[in-house]
Amino acid sequence: MRGMIAVAAIVLALAAGCGDPDQKMLDAGARAARDTASEVGTARLAAQSVLDHKLWNAPATQVVADAEQAIGKVASTFDTQQPQTGRSRQTFDTFSAALSTAQDNVTELRIALKNDDLGTVADQVKALQTIGQQLGKLGEQAK
C-alpha cells in the first residue's frame, strides 16, 4: 500500500513539473496581477481616505509606500520568469508592462501625497481605479 502511495506521489510530482510552459507563464502572471491589484487597491483606498479627510497624509503615505514596496517585490519576482515560447514571451511582456504601470502610478501617488499635491492625488486615485480593474482582468485569465 505504501509503495502504491509513493508511486502515485512521484507521478503527480513529475506531472506537475512537466506542465505547459505557456500555461505556467500565464499562471505566474495571473498570480502577480492579483497580488498587484490588491496592493493597488490598498494604495487607492488610502489616498481616497486622504481626499475624504478621513486619514492624514503621513499614515496614508506610509500605506502607499508599503504598497509600492510590495508591488516592487511582486514585479521583481515575476521578472525572473524565463519565457520559453513566443506565446509565453507575449504573456510575459503583457503582464510585465501591467505590473510596471501599476508600480509607476503608485510611485507617483506616494510622491503626490508626500508633497501634499491633492490634485495629483485625485488624478492618481482615478488612474489606479482603472489599473486595478485591468489587473483584476489579467488575474482572471489563468482561472
PDB file of C-alpha atoms in Angstrom:
ATOM      1  CA  MET A   1       0.000   0.000   0.000  1.00  0.00           C
ATOM      2  CA  ARG A   2       2.786   2.424   0.917  1.00  0.00           C
ATOM      3  CA  GLY A   3       4.549   1.563  -2.318  1.00  0.00           C
ATOM      4  CA  MET A   4       1.475   2.498  -4.351  1.00  0.00           C
ATOM      5  CA  ILE A   5       1.135   5.801  -2.494  1.00  0.00           C
ATOM      6  CA  ALA A   6       4.812   6.577  -3.094  1.00  0.00           C
ATOM      7  CA  VAL A   7       4.481   5.795  -6.806  1.00  0.00           C
ATOM      8  CA  ALA A   8       1.359   7.966  -7.054  1.00  0.00           C
ATOM      9  CA  ALA A   9       3.161  10.835  -5.309  1.00  0.00           C
ATOM     10  CA  ILE A  10       6.104  10.586  -7.711  1.00  0.00           C
ATOM     11  CA  VAL A  11       3.818  10.518 -10.751  1.00  0.00           C
ATOM     12  CA  LEU A  12       1.954  13.592  -9.503  1.00  0.00           C
ATOM     13  CA  ALA A  13       5.202  15.443  -8.813  1.00  0.00           C
ATOM     14  CA  LEU A  14       6.523  14.655 -12.283  1.00  0.00           C
ATOM     15  CA  ALA A  15       3.259  15.654 -13.924  1.00  0.00           C
ATOM     16  CA  ALA A  16       3.252  18.973 -12.092  1.00  0.00           C
ATOM     17  CA  GLY A  17       6.807  19.688 -13.212  1.00  0.00           C
ATOM     18  CA  CYS A  18       6.101  18.919 -16.864  1.00  0.00           C
ATOM     19  CA  GLY A  19       3.358  21.468 -17.402  1.00  0.00           C
ATOM     20  CA  ASP A  20       2.849  23.538 -20.494  1.00  0.00           C
ATOM     21  CA  PRO A  21       5.301  26.491 -20.385  1.00  0.00           C
ATOM     22  CA  ASP A  22       2.653  28.844 -21.759  1.00  0.00           C
ATOM     23  CA  GLN A  23       0.224  27.870 -19.005  1.00  0.00           C
ATOM     24  CA  LYS A  24       2.944  28.201 -16.364  1.00  0.00           C
ATOM     25  CA  MET A  25       3.699  31.726 -17.557  1.00  0.00           C
ATOM     26  CA  LEU A  26       0.004  32.585 -17.576  1.00  0.00           C
ATOM     27  CA  ASP A  27      -0.397  31.200 -14.054  1.00  0.00           C
ATOM     28  CA  ALA A  28       2.603  33.170 -12.769  1.00  0.00           C
ATOM     29  CA  GLY A  29       1.381  36.336 -14.475  1.00  0.00           C
ATOM     30  CA  ALA A  30      -2.147  35.970 -13.173  1.00  0.00           C
ATOM     31  CA  ARG A  31      -0.889  35.424  -9.635  1.00  0.00           C
ATOM     32  CA  ALA A  32       1.337  38.519  -9.907  1.00  0.00           C
ATOM     33  CA  ALA A  33      -1.559  40.550 -11.334  1.00  0.00           C
ATOM     34  CA  ARG A  34      -3.872  39.536  -8.483  1.00  0.00           C
ATOM     35  CA  ASP A  35      -1.243  40.374  -5.865  1.00  0.00           C
ATOM     36  CA  THR A  36      -0.543  43.717  -7.513  1.00  0.00           C
ATOM     37  CA  ALA A  37      -4.245  44.523  -7.867  1.00  0.00           C
ATOM     38  CA  SER A  38      -4.610  44.044  -4.123  1.00  0.00           C
ATOM     39  CA  GLU A  39      -1.758  46.461  -3.395  1.00  0.00           C
ATOM     40  CA  VAL A  40      -3.103  48.979  -5.918  1.00  0.00           C
ATOM     41  CA  GLY A  41      -6.470  48.814  -4.168  1.00  0.00           C
ATOM     42  CA  THR A  42      -4.842  49.404  -0.798  1.00  0.00           C
ATOM     43  CA  ALA A  43      -2.929  52.430  -2.096  1.00  0.00           C
ATOM     44  CA  ARG A  44      -6.018  53.818  -3.814  1.00  0.00           C
ATOM     45  CA  LEU A  45      -8.129  53.426  -0.673  1.00  0.00           C
ATOM     46  CA  ALA A  46      -5.528  55.204   1.471  1.00  0.00           C
ATOM     47  CA  ALA A  47      -5.348  58.089  -0.991  1.00  0.00           C
ATOM     48  CA  GLN A  48      -9.126  58.346  -1.286  1.00  0.00           C
ATOM     49  CA  SER A  49      -9.296  58.468   2.506  1.00  0.00           C
ATOM     50  CA  VAL A  50      -6.985  61.497   2.454  1.00  0.00           C
ATOM     51  CA  LEU A  51      -9.192  63.180  -0.132  1.00  0.00           C
ATOM     52  CA  ASP A  52     -12.248  62.415   2.020  1.00  0.00           C
ATOM     53  CA  HIS A  53     -10.480  63.871   5.095  1.00  0.00           C
ATOM     54  CA  LYS A  54     -10.642  60.507   6.865  1.00  0.00           C
ATOM     55  CA  LEU A  55      -6.881  59.919   7.024  1.00  0.00           C
ATOM     56  CA  TRP A  56      -3.887  62.208   7.394  1.00  0.00           C
ATOM     57  CA  ASN A  57      -1.176  62.370   4.772  1.00  0.00           C
ATOM     58  CA  ALA A  58       1.595  60.822   6.881  1.00  0.00           C
ATOM     59  CA  PRO A  59      -0.100  57.474   7.572  1.00  0.00           C
ATOM     60  CA  ALA A  60      -1.539  57.381   4.045  1.00  0.00           C
ATOM     61  CA  THR A  61       1.914  57.988   2.612  1.00  0.00           C
ATOM     62  CA  GLN A  62       3.256  55.083   4.680  1.00  0.00           C
ATOM     63  CA  VAL A  63       0.476  52.777   3.472  1.00  0.00           C
ATOM     64  CA  VAL A  64       1.183  53.779  -0.126  1.00  0.00           C
ATOM     65  CA  ALA A  65       4.946  53.348   0.352  1.00  0.00           C
ATOM     66  CA  ASP A  66       4.345  49.855   1.745  1.00  0.00           C
ATOM     67  CA  ALA A  67       2.125  49.014  -1.244  1.00  0.00           C
ATOM     68  CA  GLU A  68       4.767  50.403  -3.589  1.00  0.00           C
ATOM     69  CA  GLN A  69       7.416  48.197  -1.992  1.00  0.00           C
ATOM     70  CA  ALA A  70       5.172  45.122  -2.173  1.00  0.00           C
ATOM     71  CA  ILE A  71       4.436  45.759  -5.852  1.00  0.00           C
ATOM     72  CA  GLY A  72       8.156  46.084  -6.475  1.00  0.00           C
ATOM     73  CA  LYS A  73       8.738  42.669  -4.923  1.00  0.00           C
ATOM     74  CA  VAL A  74       5.936  41.103  -6.964  1.00  0.00           C
ATOM     75  CA  ALA A  75       7.254  42.664 -10.180  1.00  0.00           C
ATOM     76  CA  SER A  76      10.838  41.621  -9.435  1.00  0.00           C
ATOM     77  CA  THR A  77       9.756  38.066  -8.736  1.00  0.00           C
ATOM     78  CA  PHE A  78       7.694  37.901 -11.921  1.00  0.00           C
ATOM     79  CA  ASP A  79      10.535  39.368 -13.981  1.00  0.00           C
ATOM     80  CA  THR A  80      12.696  36.359 -13.072  1.00  0.00           C
ATOM     81  CA  GLN A  81      10.411  34.186 -15.217  1.00  0.00           C
ATOM     82  CA  GLN A  82      12.025  32.827 -18.372  1.00  0.00           C
ATOM     83  CA  PRO A  83       9.654  32.719 -21.359  1.00  0.00           C
ATOM     84  CA  GLN A  84      10.239  29.516 -23.340  1.00  0.00           C
ATOM     85  CA  THR A  85       7.970  30.090 -26.324  1.00  0.00           C
ATOM     86  CA  GLY A  86       6.785  33.001 -28.408  1.00  0.00           C
ATOM     87  CA  ARG A  87       3.391  32.819 -26.759  1.00  0.00           C
ATOM     88  CA  SER A  88       4.845  32.792 -23.255  1.00  0.00           C
ATOM     89  CA  ARG A  89       7.020  35.781 -24.252  1.00  0.00           C
ATOM     90  CA  GLN A  90       3.889  37.704 -25.276  1.00  0.00           C
ATOM     91  CA  THR A  91       2.256  36.780 -21.977  1.00  0.00           C
ATOM     92  CA  PHE A  92       5.387  37.814 -20.083  1.00  0.00           C
ATOM     93  CA  ASP A  93       5.509  41.179 -21.865  1.00  0.00           C
ATOM     94  CA  THR A  94       1.812  41.873 -21.241  1.00  0.00           C
ATOM     95  CA  PHE A  95       1.969  41.117 -17.533  1.00  0.00           C
ATOM     96  CA  SER A  96       5.345  42.787 -17.043  1.00  0.00           C
ATOM     97  CA  ALA A  97       4.049  46.003 -18.632  1.00  0.00           C
ATOM     98  CA  ALA A  98       0.928  45.960 -16.449  1.00  0.00           C
ATOM     99  CA  LEU A  99       2.977  45.465 -13.283  1.00  0.00           C
ATOM    100  CA  SER A 100       5.338  48.261 -14.297  1.00  0.00           C
ATOM    101  CA  THR A 101       2.452  50.639 -14.978  1.00  0.00           C
ATOM    102  CA  ALA A 102       0.959  49.871 -11.575  1.00  0.00           C
ATOM    103  CA  GLN A 103       4.277  50.402  -9.836  1.00  0.00           C
ATOM    104  CA  ASP A 104       4.891  53.706 -11.646  1.00  0.00           C
ATOM    105  CA  ASN A 105       1.451  55.020 -10.746  1.00  0.00           C
ATOM    106  CA  VAL A 106       1.720  54.031  -7.092  1.00  0.00           C
ATOM    107  CA  THR A 107       5.118  55.768  -7.003  1.00  0.00           C
ATOM    108  CA  GLU A 108       3.518  58.907  -8.458  1.00  0.00           C
ATOM    109  CA  LEU A 109       0.814  58.679  -5.806  1.00  0.00           C
ATOM    110  CA  ARG A 110       3.368  58.419  -3.000  1.00  0.00           C
ATOM    111  CA  ILE A 111       5.228  61.468  -4.299  1.00  0.00           C
ATOM    112  CA  ALA A 112       1.993  63.453  -4.624  1.00  0.00           C
ATOM    113  CA  LEU A 113       0.941  62.552  -1.084  1.00  0.00           C
ATOM    114  CA  LYS A 114       4.346  63.473   0.314  1.00  0.00           C
ATOM    115  CA  ASN A 115       4.179  66.834  -1.500  1.00  0.00           C
ATOM    116  CA  ASP A 116       0.551  67.415  -0.430  1.00  0.00           C
ATOM    117  CA  ASP A 117      -0.413  67.704  -4.110  1.00  0.00           C
ATOM    118  CA  LEU A 118      -4.074  66.760  -3.743  1.00  0.00           C
ATOM    119  CA  GLY A 119      -4.887  67.439  -7.403  1.00  0.00           C
ATOM    120  CA  THR A 120      -2.393  64.803  -8.490  1.00  0.00           C
ATOM    121  CA  VAL A 121      -3.578  62.506  -5.698  1.00  0.00           C
ATOM    122  CA  ALA A 122      -7.116  62.740  -7.095  1.00  0.00           C
ATOM    123  CA  ASP A 123      -5.832  62.034 -10.614  1.00  0.00           C
ATOM    124  CA  GLN A 124      -3.873  59.022  -9.383  1.00  0.00           C
ATOM    125  CA  VAL A 125      -6.878  57.659  -7.493  1.00  0.00           C
ATOM    126  CA  LYS A 126      -8.808  57.647 -10.786  1.00  0.00           C
ATOM    127  CA  ALA A 127      -5.899  56.120 -12.684  1.00  0.00           C
ATOM    128  CA  LEU A 128      -5.403  53.429 -10.052  1.00  0.00           C
ATOM    129  CA  GLN A 129      -9.091  52.526 -10.228  1.00  0.00           C
ATOM    130  CA  THR A 130      -8.648  51.711 -13.914  1.00  0.00           C
ATOM    131  CA  ILE A 131      -5.308  49.978 -13.386  1.00  0.00           C
ATOM    132  CA  GLY A 132      -6.779  47.865 -10.597  1.00  0.00           C
ATOM    133  CA  GLN A 133      -9.621  46.759 -12.860  1.00  0.00           C
ATOM    134  CA  GLN A 134      -7.185  45.884 -15.652  1.00  0.00           C
ATOM    135  CA  LEU A 135      -5.028  43.889 -13.251  1.00  0.00           C
ATOM    136  CA  GLY A 136      -8.138  42.121 -11.984  1.00  0.00           C
ATOM    137  CA  LYS A 137      -8.993  41.046 -15.531  1.00  0.00           C
ATOM    138  CA  LEU A 138      -5.435  39.835 -16.101  1.00  0.00           C
ATOM    139  CA  GLY A 139      -5.607  37.952 -12.817  1.00  0.00           C
ATOM    140  CA  GLU A 140      -8.686  36.080 -14.007  1.00  0.00           C
ATOM    141  CA  GLN A 141      -7.011  34.759 -17.167  1.00  0.00           C
ATOM    142  CA  ALA A 142      -5.494  31.673 -15.597  1.00  0.00           C
ATOM    143  CA  LYS A 143      -8.657  30.535 -13.836  1.00  0.00           C
TER     144      LYS A 143
END
